[in-house]
mmCIF file of C-alpha atoms in Angstrom:
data_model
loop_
_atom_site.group_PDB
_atom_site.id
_atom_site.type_symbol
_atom_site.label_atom_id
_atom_site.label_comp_id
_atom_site.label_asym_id
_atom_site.label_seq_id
_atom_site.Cartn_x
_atom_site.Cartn_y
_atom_site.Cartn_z
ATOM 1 C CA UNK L 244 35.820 -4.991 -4.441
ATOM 2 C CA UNK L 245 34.180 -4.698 -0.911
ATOM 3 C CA UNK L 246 35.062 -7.137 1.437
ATOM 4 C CA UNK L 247 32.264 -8.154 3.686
ATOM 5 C CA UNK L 248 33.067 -7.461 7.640
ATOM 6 C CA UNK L 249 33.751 -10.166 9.939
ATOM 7 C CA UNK L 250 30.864 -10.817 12.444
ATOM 8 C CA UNK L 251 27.396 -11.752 12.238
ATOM 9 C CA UNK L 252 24.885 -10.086 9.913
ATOM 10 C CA UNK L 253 23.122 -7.198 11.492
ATOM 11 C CA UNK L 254 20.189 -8.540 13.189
ATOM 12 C CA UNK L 255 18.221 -4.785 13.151
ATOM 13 C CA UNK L 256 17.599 -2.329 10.264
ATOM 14 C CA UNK L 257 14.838 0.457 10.377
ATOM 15 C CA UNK L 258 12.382 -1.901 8.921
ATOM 16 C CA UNK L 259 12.053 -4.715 10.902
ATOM 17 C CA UNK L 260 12.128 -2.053 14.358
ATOM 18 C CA UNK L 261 9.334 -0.103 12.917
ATOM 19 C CA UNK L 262 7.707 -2.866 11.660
ATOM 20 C CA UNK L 263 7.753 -4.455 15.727
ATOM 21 C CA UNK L 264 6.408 -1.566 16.897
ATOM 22 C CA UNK L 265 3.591 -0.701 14.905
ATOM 23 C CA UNK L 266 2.572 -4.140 15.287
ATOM 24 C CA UNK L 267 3.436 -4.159 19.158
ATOM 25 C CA UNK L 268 -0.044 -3.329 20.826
ATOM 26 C CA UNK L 269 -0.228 0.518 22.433
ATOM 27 C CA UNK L 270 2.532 2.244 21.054
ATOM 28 C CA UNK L 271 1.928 5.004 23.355
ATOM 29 C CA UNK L 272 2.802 2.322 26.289
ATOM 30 C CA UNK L 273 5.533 0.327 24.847
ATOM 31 C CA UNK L 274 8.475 0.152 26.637
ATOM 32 C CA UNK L 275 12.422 -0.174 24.587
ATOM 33 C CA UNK L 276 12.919 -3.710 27.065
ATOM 34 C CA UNK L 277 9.466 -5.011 25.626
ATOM 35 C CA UNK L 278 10.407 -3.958 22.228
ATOM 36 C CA UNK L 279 13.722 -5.562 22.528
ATOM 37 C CA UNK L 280 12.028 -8.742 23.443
ATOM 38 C CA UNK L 281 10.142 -8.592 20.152
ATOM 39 C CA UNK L 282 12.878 -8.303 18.604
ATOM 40 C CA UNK L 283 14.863 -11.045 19.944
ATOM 41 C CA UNK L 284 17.608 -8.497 20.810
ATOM 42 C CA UNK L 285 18.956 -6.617 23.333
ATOM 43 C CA UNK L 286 17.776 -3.337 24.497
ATOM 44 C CA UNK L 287 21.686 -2.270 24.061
ATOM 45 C CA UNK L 288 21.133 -3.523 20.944
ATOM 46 C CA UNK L 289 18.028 -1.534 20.701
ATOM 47 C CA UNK L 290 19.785 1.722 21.743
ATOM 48 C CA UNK L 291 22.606 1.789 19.233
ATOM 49 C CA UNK L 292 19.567 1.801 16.162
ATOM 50 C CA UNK L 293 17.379 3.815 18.573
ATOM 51 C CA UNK L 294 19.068 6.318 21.251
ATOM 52 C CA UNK L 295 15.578 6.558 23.293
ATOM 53 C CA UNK L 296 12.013 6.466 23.064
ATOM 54 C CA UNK L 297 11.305 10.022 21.585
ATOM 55 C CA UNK L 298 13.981 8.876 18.645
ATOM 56 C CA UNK L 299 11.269 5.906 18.506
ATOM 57 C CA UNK L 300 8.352 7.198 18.037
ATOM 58 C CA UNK L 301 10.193 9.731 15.208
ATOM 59 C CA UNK L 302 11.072 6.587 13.096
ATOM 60 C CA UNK L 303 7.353 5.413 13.283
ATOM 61 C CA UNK L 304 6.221 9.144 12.403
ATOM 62 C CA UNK L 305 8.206 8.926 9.374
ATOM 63 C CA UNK L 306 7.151 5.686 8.536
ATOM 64 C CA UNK L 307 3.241 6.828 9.091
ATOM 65 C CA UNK L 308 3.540 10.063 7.332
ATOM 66 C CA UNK L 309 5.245 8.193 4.018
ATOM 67 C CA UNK L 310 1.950 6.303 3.843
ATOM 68 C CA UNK L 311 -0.530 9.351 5.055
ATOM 69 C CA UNK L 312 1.405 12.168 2.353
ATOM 70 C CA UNK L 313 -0.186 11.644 -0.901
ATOM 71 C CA UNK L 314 1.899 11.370 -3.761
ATOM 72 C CA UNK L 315 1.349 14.605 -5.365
ATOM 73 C CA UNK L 316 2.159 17.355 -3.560
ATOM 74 C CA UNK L 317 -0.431 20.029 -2.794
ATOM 75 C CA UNK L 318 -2.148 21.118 -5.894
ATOM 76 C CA UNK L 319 -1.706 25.120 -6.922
ATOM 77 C CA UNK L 320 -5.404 26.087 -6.055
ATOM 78 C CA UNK L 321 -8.170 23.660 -4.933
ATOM 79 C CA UNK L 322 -6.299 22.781 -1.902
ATOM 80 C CA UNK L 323 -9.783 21.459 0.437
ATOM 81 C CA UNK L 324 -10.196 18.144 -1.856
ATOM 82 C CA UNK L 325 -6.135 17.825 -0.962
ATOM 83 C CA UNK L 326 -6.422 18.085 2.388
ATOM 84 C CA UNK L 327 -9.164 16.444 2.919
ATOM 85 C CA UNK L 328 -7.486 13.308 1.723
ATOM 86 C CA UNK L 329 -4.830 14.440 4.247
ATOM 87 C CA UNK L 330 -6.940 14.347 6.972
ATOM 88 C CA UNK L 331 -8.393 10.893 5.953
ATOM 89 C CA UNK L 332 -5.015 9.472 5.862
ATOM 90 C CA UNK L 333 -4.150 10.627 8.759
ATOM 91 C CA UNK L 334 -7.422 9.050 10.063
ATOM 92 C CA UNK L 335 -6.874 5.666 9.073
ATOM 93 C CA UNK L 336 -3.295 5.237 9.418
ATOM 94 C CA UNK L 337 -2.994 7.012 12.665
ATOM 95 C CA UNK L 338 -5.820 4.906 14.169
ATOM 96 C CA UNK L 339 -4.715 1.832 12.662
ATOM 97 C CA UNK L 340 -1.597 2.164 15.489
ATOM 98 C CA UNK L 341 -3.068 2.320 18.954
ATOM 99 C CA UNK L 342 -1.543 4.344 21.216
ATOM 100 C CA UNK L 343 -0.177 6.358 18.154
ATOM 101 C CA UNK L 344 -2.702 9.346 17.991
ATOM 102 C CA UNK L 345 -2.532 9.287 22.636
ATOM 103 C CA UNK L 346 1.157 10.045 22.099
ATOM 104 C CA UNK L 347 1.669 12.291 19.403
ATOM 105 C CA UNK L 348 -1.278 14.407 21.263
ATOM 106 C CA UNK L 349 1.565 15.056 23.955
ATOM 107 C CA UNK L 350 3.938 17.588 23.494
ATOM 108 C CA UNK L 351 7.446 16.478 22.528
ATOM 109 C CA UNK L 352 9.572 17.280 20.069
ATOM 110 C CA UNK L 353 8.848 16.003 16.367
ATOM 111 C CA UNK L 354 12.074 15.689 13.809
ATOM 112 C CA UNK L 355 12.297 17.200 10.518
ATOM 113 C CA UNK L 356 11.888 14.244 8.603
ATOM 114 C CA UNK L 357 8.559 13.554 9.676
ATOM 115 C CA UNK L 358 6.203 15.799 10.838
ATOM 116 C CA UNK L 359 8.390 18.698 8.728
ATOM 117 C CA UNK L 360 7.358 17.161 5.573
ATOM 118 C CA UNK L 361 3.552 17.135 6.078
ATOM 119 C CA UNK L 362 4.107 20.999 7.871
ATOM 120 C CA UNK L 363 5.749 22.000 4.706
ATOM 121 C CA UNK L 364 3.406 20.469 1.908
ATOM 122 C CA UNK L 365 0.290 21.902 4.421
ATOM 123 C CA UNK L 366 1.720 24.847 4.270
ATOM 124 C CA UNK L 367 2.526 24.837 1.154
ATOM 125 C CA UNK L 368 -1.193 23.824 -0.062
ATOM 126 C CA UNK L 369 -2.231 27.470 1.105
ATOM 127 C CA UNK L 370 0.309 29.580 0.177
ATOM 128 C CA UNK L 371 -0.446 27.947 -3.316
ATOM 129 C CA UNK L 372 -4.071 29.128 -2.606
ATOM 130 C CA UNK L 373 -2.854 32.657 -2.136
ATOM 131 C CA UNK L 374 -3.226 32.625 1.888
ATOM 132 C CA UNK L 375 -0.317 34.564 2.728
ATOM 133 C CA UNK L 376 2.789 32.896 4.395
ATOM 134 C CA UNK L 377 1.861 34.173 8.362
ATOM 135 C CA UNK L 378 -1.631 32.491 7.859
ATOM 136 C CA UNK L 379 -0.650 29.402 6.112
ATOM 137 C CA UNK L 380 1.415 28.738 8.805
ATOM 138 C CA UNK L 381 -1.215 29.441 11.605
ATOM 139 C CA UNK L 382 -3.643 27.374 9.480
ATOM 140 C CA UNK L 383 -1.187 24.686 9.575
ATOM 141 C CA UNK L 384 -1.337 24.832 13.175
ATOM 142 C CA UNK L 385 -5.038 25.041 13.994
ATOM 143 C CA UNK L 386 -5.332 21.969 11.277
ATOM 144 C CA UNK L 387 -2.803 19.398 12.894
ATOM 145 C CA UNK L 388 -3.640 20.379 16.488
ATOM 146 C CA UNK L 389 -7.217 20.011 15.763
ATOM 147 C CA UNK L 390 -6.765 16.552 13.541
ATOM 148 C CA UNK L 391 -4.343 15.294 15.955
ATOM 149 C CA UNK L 392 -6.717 16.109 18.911
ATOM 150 C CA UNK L 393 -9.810 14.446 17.321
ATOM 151 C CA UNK L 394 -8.141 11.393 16.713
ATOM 152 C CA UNK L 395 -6.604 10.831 20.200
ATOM 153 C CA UNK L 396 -10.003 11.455 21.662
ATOM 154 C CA UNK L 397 -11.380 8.769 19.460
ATOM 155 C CA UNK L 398 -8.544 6.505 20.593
ATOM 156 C CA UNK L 399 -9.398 7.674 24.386
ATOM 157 C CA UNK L 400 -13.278 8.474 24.347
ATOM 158 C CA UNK L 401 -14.131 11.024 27.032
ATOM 159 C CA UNK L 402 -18.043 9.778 27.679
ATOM 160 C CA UNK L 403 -19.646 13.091 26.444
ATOM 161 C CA UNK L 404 -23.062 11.479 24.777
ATOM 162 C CA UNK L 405 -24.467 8.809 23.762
ATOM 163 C CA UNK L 406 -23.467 9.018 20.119
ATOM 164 C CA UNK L 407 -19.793 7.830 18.692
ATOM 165 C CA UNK L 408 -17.899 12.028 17.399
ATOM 166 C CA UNK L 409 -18.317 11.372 13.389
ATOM 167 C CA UNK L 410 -14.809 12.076 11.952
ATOM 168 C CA UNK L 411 -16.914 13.724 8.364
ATOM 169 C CA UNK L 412 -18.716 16.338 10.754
ATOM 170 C CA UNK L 413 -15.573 17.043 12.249
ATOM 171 C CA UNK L 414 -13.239 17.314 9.065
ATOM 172 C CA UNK L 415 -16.151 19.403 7.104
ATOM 173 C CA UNK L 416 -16.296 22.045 10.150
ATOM 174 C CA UNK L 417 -12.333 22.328 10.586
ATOM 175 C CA UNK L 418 -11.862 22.775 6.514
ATOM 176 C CA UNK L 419 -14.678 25.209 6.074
ATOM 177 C CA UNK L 420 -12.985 27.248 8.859
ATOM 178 C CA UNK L 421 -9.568 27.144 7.182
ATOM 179 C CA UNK L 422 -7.409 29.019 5.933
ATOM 180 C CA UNK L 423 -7.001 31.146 9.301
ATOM 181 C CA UNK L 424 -7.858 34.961 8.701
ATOM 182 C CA UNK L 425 -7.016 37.308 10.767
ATOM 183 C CA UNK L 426 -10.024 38.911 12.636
ATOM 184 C CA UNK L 427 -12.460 41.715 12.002
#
């Protein structure tokens, strides 16, 4: 039998902190006091769940890339329908967090658990297409720097026309230039 620990019930769990700061405004601007505050904790409290802001935006990566990963993984051939619905996901969950898209734009250092998973099924969807290895993984790049790029741009228009970008146009001009191939 497991005795229960003295003290007061833990007032944080991975949850309810993720679940403050997706629903905290701009992510990309949201400070560890002011998410504290919404948490009626804290920040030391904060900190011992969360070591610092990078460690964050990590948990809310993996929580965002459970809901934008389908299911299935990667099929063996067909892999543009696949990530296509990829892309889409990443669309409307990504967007649905302001701030999200502006900060993961940035360079900084993305954990395993998150942005590893999506890398490896990505990957994985072209190598199961018969791109080999060194390309699938360039492909990988040149898809999630170009996805990642569109969507902060939306979140941050530059004023380059009159005319909102069309995420379709976008999506069917990136996967018709995937896989990468080496040139001629």
């Amino acid at each position: 039998m497991t005795r229960p620990r003295p003290g007061r019930p833990a007032q944080l769990d991975r949850e309810r902190i993720v679940d403050a700061a997706l629903s905290a405004g701009n992510l990309d601007t949201l400070t560890m006091r002011e998410l504290a505050a919404r948490l009626g904790v804290t920040h030391g409290a904060l900190y011992r769940w969360v070591a610092h802001r990078d460690a964050l935006f990590d948990l809310v990566s993996e929580v965002v890339l459970d809901r934008v990963l389908p299911e299935e993984g990667p099929p063996r051939r067909s892999w543009r329908p696949w990530l296509a619905k990829v892309a889409w996901a990443m669309h409307d969950q990504f967007l649905a967090v302001p701030g999200y898209a502006t900060r993961l734009s940035r360079p900084h250092r993305h954990n395993a658990d998150s942005f590893g998973r999506l890398r490896t099924e990505v990957v994985a969807a072209f190598t199961n297409a018969g791109v080999p290895p060194e390309l699938a993984e360039q492909s990988w790049y040149i898809f999630i720097t170009c996805t990642v790029s569109w969507l902060a741009v939306r979140e941050n228009p530059l004023d380059l026309g009159p005319d909102a970008p069309r995420f379709e146009l976008f999506l069917d001009t990136l996967l018709r230039g995937l896989p990468a191939r080496e040139p001629s």
